[in-house]
mmCIF file of C-alpha atoms in Angstrom:
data_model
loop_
_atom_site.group_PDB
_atom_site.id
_atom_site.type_symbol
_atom_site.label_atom_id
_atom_site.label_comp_id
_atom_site.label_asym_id
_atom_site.label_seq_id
_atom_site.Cartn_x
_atom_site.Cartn_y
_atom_site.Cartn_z
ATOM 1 C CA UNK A 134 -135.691 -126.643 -63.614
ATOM 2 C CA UNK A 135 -132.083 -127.585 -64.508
ATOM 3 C CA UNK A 136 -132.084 -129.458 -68.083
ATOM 4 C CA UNK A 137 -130.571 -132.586 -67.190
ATOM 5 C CA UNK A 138 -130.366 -136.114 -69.751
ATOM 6 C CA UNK A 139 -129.768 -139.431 -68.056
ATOM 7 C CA UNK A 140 -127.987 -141.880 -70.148
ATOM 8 C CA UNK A 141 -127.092 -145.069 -69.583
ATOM 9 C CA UNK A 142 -123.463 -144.354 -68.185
ATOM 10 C CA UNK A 143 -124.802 -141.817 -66.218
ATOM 11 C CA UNK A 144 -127.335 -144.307 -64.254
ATOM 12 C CA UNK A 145 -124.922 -144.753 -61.739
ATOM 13 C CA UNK A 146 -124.559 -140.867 -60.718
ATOM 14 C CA UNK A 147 -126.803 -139.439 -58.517
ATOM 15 C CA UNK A 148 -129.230 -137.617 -59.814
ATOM 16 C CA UNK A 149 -132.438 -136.195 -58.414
ATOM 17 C CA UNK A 150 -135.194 -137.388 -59.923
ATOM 18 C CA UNK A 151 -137.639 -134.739 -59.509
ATOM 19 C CA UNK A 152 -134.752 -132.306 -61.869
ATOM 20 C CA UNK A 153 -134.769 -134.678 -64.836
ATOM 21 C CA UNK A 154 -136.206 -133.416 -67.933
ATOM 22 C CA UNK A 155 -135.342 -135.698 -70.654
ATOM 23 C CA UNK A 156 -134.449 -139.837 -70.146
ATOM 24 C CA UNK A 157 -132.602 -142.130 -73.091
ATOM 25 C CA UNK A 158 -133.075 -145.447 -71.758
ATOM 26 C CA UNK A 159 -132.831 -146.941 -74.973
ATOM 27 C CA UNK A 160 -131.520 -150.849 -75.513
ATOM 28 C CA UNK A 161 -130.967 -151.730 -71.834
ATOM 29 C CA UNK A 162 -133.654 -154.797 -71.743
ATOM 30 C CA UNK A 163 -135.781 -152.523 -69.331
ATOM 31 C CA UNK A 164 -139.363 -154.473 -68.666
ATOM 32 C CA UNK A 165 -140.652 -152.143 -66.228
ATOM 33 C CA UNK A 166 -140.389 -148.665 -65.481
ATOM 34 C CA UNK A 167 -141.250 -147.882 -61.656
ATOM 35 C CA UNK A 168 -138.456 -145.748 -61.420
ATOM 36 C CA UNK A 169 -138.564 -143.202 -64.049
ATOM 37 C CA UNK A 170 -141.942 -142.523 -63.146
ATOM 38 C CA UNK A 171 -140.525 -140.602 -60.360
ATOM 39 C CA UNK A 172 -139.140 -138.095 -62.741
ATOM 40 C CA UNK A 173 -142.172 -135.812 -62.683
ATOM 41 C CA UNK A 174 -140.332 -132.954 -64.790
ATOM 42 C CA UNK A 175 -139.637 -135.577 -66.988
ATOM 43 C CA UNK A 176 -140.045 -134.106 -70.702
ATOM 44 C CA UNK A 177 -138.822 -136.346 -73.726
ATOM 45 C CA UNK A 178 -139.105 -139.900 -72.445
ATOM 46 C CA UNK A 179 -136.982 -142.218 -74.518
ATOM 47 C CA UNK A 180 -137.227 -146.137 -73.707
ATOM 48 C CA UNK A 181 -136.835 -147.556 -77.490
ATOM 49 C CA UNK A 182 -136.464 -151.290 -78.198
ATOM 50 C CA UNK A 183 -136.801 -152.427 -74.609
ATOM 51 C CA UNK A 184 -139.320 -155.197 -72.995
ATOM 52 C CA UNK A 185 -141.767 -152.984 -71.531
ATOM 53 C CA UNK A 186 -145.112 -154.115 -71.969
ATOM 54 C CA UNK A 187 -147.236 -151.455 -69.758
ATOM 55 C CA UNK A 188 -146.567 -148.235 -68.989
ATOM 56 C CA UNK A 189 -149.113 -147.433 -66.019
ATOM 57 C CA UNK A 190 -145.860 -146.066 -64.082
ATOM 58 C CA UNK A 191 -145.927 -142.592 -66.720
ATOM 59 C CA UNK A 192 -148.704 -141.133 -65.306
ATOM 60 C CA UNK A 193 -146.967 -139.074 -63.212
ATOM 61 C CA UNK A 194 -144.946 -137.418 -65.519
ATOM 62 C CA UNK A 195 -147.167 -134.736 -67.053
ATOM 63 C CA UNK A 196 -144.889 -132.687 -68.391
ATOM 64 C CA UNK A 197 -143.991 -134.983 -70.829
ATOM 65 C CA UNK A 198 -144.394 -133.699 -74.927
ATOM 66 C CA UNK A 199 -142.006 -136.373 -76.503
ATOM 67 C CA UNK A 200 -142.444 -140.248 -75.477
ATOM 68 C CA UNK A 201 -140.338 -142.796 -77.746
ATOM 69 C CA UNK A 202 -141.590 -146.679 -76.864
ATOM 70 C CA UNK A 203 -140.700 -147.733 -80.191
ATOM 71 C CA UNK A 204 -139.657 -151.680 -80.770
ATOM 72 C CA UNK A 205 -141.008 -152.728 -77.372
ATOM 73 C CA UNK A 206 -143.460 -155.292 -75.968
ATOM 74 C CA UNK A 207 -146.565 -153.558 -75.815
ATOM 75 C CA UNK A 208 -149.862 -155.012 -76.850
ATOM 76 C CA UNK A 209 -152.188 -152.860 -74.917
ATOM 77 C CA UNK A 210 -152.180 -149.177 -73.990
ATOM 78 C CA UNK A 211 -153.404 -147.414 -70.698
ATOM 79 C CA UNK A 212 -157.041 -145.769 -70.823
ATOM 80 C CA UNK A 213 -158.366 -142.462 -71.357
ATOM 81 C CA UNK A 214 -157.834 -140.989 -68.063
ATOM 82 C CA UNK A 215 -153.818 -141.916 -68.237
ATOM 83 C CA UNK A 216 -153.479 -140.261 -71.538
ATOM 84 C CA UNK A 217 -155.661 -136.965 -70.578
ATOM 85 C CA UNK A 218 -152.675 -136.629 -67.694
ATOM 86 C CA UNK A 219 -150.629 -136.516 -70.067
ATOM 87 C CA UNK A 220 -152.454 -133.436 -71.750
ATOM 88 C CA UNK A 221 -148.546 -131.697 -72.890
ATOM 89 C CA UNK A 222 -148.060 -135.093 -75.112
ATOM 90 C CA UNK A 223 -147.531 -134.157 -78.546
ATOM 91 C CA UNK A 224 -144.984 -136.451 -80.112
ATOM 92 C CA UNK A 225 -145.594 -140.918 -79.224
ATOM 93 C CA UNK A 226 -143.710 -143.223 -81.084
ATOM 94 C CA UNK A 227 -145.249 -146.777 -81.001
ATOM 95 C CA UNK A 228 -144.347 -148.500 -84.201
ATOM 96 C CA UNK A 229 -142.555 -151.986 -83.670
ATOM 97 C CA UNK A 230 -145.010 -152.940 -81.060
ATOM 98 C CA UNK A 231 -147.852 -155.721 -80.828
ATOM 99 C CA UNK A 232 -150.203 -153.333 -80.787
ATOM 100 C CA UNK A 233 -153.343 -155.333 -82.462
ATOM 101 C CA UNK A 234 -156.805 -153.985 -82.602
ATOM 102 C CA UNK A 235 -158.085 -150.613 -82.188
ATOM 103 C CA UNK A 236 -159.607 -151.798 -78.669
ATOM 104 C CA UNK A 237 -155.561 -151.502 -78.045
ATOM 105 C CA UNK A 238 -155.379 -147.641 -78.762
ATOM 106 C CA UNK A 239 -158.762 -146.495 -77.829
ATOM 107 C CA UNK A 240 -157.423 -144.190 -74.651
ATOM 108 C CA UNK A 241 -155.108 -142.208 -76.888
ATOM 109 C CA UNK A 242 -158.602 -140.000 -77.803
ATOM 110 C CA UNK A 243 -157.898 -138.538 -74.563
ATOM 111 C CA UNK A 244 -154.516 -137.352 -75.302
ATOM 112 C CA UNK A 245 -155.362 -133.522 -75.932
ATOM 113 C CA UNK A 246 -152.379 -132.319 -77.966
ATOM 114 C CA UNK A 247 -150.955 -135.086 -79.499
ATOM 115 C CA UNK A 248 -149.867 -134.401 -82.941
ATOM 116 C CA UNK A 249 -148.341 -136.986 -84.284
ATOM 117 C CA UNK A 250 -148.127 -140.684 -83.901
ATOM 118 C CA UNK A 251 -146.319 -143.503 -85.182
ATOM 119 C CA UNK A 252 -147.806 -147.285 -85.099
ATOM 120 C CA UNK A 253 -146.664 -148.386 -88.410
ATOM 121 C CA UNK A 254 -145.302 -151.949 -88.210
ATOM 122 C CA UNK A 255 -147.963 -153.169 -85.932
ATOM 123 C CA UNK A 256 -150.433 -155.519 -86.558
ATOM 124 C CA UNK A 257 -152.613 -152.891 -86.469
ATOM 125 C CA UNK A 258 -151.893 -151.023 -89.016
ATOM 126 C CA UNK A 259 -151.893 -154.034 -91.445
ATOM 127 C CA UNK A 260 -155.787 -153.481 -91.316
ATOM 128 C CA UNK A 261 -157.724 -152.151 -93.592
ATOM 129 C CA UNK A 262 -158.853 -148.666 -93.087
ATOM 130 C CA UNK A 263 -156.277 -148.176 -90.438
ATOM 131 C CA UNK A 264 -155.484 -144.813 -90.947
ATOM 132 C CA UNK A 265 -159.206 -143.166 -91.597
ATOM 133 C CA UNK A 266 -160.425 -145.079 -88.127
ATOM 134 C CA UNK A 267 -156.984 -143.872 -86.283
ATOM 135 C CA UNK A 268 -157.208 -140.339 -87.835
ATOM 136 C CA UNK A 269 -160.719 -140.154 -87.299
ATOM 137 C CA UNK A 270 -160.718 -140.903 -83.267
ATOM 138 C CA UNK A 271 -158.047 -139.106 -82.626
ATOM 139 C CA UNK A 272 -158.776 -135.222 -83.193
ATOM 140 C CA UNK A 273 -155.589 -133.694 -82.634
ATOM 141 C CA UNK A 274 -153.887 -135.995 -84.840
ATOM 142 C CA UNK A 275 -151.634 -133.770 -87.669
ATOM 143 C CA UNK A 276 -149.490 -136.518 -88.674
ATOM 144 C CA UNK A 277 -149.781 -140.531 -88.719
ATOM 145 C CA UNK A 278 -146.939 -143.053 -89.934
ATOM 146 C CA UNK A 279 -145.197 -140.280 -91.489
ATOM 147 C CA UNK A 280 -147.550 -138.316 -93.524
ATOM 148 C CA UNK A 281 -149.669 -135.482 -92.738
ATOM 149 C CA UNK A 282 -152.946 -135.894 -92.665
ATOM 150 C CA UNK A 283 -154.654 -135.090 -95.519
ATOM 151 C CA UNK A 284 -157.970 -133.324 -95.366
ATOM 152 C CA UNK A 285 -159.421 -136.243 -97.207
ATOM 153 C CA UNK A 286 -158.784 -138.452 -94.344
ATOM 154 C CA UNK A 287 -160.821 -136.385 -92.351
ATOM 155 C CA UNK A 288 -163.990 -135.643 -94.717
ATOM 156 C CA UNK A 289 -165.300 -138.494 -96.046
ATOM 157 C CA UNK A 290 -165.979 -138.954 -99.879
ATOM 158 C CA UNK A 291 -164.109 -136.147 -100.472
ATOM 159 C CA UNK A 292 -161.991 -136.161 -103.611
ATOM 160 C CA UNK A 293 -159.141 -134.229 -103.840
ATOM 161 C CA UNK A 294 -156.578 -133.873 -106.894
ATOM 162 C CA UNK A 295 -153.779 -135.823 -106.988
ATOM 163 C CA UNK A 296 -150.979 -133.732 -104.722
ATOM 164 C CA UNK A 297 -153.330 -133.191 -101.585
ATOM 165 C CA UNK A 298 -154.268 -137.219 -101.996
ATOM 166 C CA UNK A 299 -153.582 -139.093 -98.627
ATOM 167 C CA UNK A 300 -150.104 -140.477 -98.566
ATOM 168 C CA UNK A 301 -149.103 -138.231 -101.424
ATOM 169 C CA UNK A 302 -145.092 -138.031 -101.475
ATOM 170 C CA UNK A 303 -146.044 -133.909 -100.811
ATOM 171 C CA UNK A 304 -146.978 -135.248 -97.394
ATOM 172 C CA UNK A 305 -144.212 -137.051 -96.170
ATOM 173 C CA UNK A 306 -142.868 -136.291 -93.184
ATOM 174 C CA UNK A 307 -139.800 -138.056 -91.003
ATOM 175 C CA UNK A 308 -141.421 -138.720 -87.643
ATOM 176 C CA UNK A 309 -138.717 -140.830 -86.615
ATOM 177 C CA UNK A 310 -135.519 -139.938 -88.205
ATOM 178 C CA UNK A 311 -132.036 -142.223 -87.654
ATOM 179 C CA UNK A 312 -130.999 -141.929 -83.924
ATOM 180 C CA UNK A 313 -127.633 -140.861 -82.959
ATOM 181 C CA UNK A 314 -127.101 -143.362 -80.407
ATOM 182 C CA UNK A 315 -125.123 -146.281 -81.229
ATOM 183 C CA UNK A 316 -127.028 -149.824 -79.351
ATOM 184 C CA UNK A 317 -125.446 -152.686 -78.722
ATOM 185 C CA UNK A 318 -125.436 -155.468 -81.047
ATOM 186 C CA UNK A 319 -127.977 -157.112 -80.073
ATOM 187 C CA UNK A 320 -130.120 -154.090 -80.322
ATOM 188 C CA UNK A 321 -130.641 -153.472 -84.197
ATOM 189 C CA UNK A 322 -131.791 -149.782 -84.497
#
């Protein structure tokens, strides 16, 4: 497989889909995504501050470990049987979304390997035992919202001293650190 990136001058070249390994689709107003579903070697999927709202069309590529649909339009997420296709998932970035209710998310307890997950600024995770219920139904989970998981999340009434405490500052972790891309105005990173 040749290692190729796709950027948005590059859209215009032609490129076979099948080859592609990694997308930045980033800021280009994209509300669907037909077409990069036919990049089936597709690994690190980045469509960032878009208006997608479903993303049906990634089931195809299961090869994917990195997928970045921060700042988009999405309120509800495929099922179970779209997320155990994606078994090499380890990395989903979903903050900035209108992701609501836990209903939303449940399909992401089929997602085998996924590690770590980001749904902070959601409505979501404004709710009250947010991250016990999300750690808690989601097994493969090592990191949520930028922390590790602490083993207290995990065991219930468990009390742990103060530097192994969920959301201890020992815990922090950068899931999604600045991006080197510049958008365009209009696109606030």
């Amino acid at each position: 497989i040749i290692p190729i990136m796709i950027t948005k001058e590059q859209r215009s070249e032609s490129t076979d889909p099948q080859q592609v390994v990694m997308v930045n689709l980033s800021c280009l107003l994209l509300k669907n995504l037909d077409n990069v579903g036919s990049c089936r070697s597709l690994r690190v999927c980045i469509l960032a501050d878009n208006f997608i709202s479903t993303i049906d069309a990634l089931i195809t590529c299961v090869h994917i470990v990195k997928l970045d649909l921060k700042g988009n339009q999405i309120t509800q997420l495929p099922g179970v049987v779209f997320w155990d296709s994606l078994r090499r998932l380890q990395l989903l970035h979903l903050h900035d979304n209108n992701i609501g209710t836990r209903k939303n998310i449940e399909g992401l307890s089929g997602c085998p390997n996924l590690t770590a997950l980001t749904l902070y600024d959601t409505p979501l995770s404004l709710k009250g035992n947010y991250r016990h219920c999300i750690i808690n139904s989601i097994w493969s989970l090592k990191a949520l919202d930028n922390f590790v998981v602490s083993d207290e999340e995990i065991i219930e009434n468990w009390i742990l001293p103060l530097h192994f405490k969920t959301l201890c500052h020992h815990f922090y972790l950068n899931l999604y650190p600045a991006a080197k891309m510049v958008c365009r105005p209009s696109c606030a990173p």
